[in-house]
PDB file of C-alpha atoms and ligand atoms in Angstrom:
ATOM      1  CA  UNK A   1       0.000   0.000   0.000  1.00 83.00           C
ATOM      2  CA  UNK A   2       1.237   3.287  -0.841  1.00 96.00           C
ATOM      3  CA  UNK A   3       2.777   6.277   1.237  1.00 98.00           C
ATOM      4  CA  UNK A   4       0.383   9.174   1.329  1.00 98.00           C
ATOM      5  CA  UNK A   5      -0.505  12.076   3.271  1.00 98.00           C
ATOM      6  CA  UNK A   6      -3.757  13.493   4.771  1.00 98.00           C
ATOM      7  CA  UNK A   7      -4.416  16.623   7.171  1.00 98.00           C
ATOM      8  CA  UNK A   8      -5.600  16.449  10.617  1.00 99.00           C
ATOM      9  CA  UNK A   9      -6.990  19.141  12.990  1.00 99.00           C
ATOM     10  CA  UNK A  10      -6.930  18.822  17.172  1.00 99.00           C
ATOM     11  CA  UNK A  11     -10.161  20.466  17.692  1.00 99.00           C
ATOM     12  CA  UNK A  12     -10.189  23.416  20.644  1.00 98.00           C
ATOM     13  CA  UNK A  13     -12.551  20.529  22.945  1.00 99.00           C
ATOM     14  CA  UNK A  14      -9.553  18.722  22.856  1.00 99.00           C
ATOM     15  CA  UNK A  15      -6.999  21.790  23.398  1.00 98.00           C
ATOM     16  CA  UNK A  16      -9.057  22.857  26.087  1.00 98.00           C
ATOM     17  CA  UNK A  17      -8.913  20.061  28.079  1.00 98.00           C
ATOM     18  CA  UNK A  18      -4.955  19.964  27.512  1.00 98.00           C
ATOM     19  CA  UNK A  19      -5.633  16.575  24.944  1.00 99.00           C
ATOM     20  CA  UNK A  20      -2.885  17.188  22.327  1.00 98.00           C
ATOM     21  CA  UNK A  21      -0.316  15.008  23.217  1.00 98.00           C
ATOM     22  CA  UNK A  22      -3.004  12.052  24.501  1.00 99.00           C
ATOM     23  CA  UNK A  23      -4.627  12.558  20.671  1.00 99.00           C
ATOM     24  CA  UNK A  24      -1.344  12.256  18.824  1.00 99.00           C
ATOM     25  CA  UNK A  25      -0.435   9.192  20.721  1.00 98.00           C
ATOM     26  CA  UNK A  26      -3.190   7.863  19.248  1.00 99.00           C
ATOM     27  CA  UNK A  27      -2.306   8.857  15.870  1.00 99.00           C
ATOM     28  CA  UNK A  28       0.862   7.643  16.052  1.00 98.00           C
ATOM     29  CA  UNK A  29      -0.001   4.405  17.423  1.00 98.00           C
ATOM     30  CA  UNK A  30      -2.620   4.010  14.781  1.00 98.00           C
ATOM     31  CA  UNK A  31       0.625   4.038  12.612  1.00 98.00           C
ATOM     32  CA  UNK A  32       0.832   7.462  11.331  1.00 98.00           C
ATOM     33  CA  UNK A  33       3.418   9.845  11.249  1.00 98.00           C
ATOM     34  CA  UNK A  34       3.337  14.141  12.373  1.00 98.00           C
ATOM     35  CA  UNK A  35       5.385  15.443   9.560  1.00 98.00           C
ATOM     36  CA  UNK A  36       4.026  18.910   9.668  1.00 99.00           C
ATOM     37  CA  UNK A  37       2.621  20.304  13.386  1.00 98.00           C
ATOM     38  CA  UNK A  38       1.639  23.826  14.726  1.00 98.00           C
ATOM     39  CA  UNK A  39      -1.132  25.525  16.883  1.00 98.00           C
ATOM     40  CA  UNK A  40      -2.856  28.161  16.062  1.00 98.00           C
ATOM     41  CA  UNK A  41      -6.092  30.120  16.547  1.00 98.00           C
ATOM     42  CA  UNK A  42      -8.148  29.986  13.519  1.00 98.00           C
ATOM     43  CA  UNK A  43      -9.878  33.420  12.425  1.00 98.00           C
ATOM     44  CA  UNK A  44     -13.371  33.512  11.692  1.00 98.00           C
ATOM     45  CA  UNK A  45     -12.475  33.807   7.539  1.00 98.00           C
ATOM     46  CA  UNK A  46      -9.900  30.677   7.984  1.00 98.00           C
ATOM     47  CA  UNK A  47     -12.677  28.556   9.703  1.00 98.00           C
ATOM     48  CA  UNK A  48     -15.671  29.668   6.998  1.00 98.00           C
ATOM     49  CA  UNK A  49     -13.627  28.777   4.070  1.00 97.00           C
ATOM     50  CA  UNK A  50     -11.918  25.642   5.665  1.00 97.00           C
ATOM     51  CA  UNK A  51     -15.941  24.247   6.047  1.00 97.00           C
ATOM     52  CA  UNK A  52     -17.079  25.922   2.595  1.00 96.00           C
ATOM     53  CA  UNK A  53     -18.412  22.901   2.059  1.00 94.00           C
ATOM     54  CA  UNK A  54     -20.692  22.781   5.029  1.00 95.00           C
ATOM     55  CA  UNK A  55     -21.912  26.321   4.227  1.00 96.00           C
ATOM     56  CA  UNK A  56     -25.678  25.302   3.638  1.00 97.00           C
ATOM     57  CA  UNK A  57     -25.884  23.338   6.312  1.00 97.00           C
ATOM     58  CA  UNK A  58     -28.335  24.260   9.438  1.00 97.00           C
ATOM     59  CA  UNK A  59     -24.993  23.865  11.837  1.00 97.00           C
ATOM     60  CA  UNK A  60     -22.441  26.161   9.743  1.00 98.00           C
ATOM     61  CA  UNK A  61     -22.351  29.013  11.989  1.00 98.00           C
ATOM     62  CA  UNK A  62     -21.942  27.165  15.310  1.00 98.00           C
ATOM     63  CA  UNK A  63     -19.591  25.096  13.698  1.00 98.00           C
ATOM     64  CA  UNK A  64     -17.152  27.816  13.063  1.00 98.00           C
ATOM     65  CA  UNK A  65     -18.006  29.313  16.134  1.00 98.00           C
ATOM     66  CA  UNK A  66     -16.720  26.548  17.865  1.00 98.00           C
ATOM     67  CA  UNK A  67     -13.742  26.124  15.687  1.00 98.00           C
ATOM     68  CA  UNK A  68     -12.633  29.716  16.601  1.00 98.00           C
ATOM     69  CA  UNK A  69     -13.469  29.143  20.187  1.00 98.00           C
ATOM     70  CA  UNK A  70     -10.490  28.320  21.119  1.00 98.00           C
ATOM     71  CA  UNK A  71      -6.490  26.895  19.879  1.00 98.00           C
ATOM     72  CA  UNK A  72      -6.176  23.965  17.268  1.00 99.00           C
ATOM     73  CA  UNK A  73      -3.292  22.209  16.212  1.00 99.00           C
ATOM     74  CA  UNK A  74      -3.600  21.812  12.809  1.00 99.00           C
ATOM     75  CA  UNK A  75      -1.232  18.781  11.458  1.00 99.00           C
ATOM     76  CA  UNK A  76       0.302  16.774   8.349  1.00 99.00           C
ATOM     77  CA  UNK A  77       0.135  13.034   8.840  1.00 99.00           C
ATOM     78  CA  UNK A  78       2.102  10.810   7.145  1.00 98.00           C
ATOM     79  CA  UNK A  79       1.743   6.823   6.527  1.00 98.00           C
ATOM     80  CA  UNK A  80       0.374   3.683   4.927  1.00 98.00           C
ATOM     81  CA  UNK A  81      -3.424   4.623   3.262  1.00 98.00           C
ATOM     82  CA  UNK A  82      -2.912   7.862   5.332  1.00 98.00           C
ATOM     83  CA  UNK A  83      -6.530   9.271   4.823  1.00 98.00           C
ATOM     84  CA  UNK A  84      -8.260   5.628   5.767  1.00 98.00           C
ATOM     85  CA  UNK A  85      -6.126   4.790   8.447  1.00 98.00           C
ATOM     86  CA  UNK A  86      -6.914   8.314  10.035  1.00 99.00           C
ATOM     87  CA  UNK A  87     -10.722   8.190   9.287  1.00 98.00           C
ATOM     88  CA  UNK A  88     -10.512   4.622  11.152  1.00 98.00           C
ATOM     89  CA  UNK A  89      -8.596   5.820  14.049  1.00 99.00           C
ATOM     90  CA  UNK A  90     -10.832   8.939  14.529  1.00 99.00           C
ATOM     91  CA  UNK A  91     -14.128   6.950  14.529  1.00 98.00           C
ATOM     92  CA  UNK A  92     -17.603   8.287  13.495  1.00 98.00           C
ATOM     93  CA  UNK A  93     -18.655  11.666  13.265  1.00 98.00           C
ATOM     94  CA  UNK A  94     -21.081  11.351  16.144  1.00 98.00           C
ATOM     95  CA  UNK A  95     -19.367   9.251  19.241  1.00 98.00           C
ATOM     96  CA  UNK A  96     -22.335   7.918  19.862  1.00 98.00           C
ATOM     97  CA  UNK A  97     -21.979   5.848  17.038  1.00 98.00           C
ATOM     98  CA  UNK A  98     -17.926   5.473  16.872  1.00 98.00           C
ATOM     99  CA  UNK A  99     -16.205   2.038  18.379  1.00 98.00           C
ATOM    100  CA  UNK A 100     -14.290   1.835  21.024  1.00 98.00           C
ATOM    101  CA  UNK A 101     -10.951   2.537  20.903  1.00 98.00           C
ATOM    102  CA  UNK A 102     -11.417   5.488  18.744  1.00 98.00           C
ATOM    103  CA  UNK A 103     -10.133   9.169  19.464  1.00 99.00           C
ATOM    104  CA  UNK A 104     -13.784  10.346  18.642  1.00 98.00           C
ATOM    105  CA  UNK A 105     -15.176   7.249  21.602  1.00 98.00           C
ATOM    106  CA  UNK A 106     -12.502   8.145  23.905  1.00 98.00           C
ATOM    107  CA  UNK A 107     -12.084  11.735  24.014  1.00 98.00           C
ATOM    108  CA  UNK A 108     -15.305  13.601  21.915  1.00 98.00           C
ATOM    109  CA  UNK A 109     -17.583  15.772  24.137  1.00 98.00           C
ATOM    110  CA  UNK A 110     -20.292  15.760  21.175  1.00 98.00           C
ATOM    111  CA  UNK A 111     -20.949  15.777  17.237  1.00 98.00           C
ATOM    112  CA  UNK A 112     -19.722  18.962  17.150  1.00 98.00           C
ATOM    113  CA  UNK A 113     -17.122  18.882  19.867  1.00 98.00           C
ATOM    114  CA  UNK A 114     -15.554  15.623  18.178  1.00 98.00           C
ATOM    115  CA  UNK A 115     -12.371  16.216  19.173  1.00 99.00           C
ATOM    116  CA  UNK A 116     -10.546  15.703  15.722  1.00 99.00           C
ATOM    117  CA  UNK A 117     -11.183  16.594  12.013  1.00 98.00           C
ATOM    118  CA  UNK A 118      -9.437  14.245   8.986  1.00 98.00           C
ATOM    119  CA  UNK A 119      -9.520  14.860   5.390  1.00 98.00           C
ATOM    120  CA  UNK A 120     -11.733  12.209   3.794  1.00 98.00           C
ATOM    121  CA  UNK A 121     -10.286  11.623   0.410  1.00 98.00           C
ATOM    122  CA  UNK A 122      -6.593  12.282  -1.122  1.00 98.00           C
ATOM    123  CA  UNK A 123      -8.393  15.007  -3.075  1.00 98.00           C
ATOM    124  CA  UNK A 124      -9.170  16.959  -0.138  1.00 98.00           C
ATOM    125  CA  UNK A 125      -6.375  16.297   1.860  1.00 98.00           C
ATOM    126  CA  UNK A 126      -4.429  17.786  -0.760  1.00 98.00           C
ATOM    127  CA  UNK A 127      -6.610  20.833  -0.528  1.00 98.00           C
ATOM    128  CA  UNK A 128      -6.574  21.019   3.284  1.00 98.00           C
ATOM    129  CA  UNK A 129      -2.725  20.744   3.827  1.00 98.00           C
ATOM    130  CA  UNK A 130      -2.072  23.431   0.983  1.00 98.00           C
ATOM    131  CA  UNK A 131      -4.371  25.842   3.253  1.00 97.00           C
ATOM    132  CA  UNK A 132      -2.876  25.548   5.984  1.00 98.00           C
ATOM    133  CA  UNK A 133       0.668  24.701   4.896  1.00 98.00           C
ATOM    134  CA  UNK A 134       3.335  26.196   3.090  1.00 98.00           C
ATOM    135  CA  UNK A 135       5.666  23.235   1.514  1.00 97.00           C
ATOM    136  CA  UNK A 136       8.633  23.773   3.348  1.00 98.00           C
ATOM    137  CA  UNK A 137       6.533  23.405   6.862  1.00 98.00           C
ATOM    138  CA  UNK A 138       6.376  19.682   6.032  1.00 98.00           C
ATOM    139  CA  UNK A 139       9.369  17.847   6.628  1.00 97.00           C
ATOM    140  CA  UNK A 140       8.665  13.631   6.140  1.00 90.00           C
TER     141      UNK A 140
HETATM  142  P1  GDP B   1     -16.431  14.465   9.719  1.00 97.63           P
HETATM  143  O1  GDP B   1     -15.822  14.312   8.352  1.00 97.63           O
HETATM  144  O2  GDP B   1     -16.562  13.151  10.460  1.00 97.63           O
HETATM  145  O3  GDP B   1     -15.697  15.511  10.554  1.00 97.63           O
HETATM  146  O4  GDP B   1     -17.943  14.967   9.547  1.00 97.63           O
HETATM  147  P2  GDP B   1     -18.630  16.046   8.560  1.00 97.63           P
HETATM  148  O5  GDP B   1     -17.714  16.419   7.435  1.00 97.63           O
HETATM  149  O6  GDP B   1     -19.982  15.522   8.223  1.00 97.63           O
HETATM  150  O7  GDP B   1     -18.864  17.326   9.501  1.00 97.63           O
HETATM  151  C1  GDP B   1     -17.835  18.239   9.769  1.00 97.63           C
HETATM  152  C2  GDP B   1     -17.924  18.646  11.220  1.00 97.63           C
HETATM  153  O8  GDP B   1     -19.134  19.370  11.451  1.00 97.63           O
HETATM  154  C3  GDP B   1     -17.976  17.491  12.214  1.00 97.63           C
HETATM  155  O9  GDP B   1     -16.720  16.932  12.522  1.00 97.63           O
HETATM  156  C4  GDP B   1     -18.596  18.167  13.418  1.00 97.63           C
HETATM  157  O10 GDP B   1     -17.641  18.951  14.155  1.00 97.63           O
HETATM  158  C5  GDP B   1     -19.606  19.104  12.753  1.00 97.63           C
HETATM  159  N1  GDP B   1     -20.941  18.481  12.652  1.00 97.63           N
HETATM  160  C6  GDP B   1     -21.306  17.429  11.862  1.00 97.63           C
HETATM  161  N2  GDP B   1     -22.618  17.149  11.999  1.00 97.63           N
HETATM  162  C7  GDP B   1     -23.102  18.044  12.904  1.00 97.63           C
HETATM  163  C8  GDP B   1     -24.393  18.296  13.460  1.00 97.63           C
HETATM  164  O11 GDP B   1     -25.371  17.603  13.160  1.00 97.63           O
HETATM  165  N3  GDP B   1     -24.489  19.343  14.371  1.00 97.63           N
HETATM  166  C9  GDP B   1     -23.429  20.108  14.708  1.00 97.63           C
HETATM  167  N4  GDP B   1     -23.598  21.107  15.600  1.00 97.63           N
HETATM  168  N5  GDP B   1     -22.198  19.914  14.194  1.00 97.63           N
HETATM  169  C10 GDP B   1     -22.022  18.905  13.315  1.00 97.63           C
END
């Protein structure tokens, strides 16, 4: 299986309650690699055009409310299937519904508050690191 990339966000839930390291241990034992890692705190314009996407749905505005609320770390993974193996790893949207052993089981406060966004196709993840990244941030 190839090598591949896909981009990762610790969600300000989990900064909040001081979660960063616990998440990436996770990450990293799920057999992915931080090859690109910082914190900041998204602006309102960053977090509306990071969820374009989402702009019609009923929760858009409290979603980027909450993703301004407070610090994220915002991070390039590296590994084997990158984007499945995170998706797997993070667990379902809602916790209700992830498994066990998942970040999202362990550590979500809610479907919103879920702890950890991943890109969910190579497309996108391209997309995601390049708006967040500049190339020479990521070093594999
Ligand atoms: P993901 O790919 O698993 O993160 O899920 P989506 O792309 O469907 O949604 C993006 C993010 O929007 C989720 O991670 C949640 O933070 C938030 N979200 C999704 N569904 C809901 C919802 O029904 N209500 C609220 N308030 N937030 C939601």
């Amino acid at each position: 299986m190839a090598v591949t990339r896909t981009f990762s966000i610790i969600k300000p839930d989990a900064t909040r309650r001081n979660l960063t390291g616990a998440v990436t241990k996770m990450l990293e034992e799920a057999g992915l690699r931080v090859v690109a890692s910082k914190r900041i705190q998204m602006s309102k314009e960053q977090a509306e055009g990071f969820y374009a996407v989402h702009k019609e749905r009923p929760f858009f505005g409290e979603l980027v409310e909450f993703m301004t609320s407070g610090p994220v770390v915002v991070q390039v993974l590296e590994g084997e299937d990158a984007v499945a193996r995170n998706r797997k790893v993070m667990g379902a949207t809602n916790p209700a519904d992830a498994d066990e052993g998942t970040i999202r089981k362990t550590f979500a406060e809610s479907i919103e508050a879920n702890s950890v966004h991943g890109s969910d196709s190579d497309e996108n993840a391209k997309i995601e690191i390049d708006f967040f990244f500049k190339p020479e941030e990521i070093v594999g």
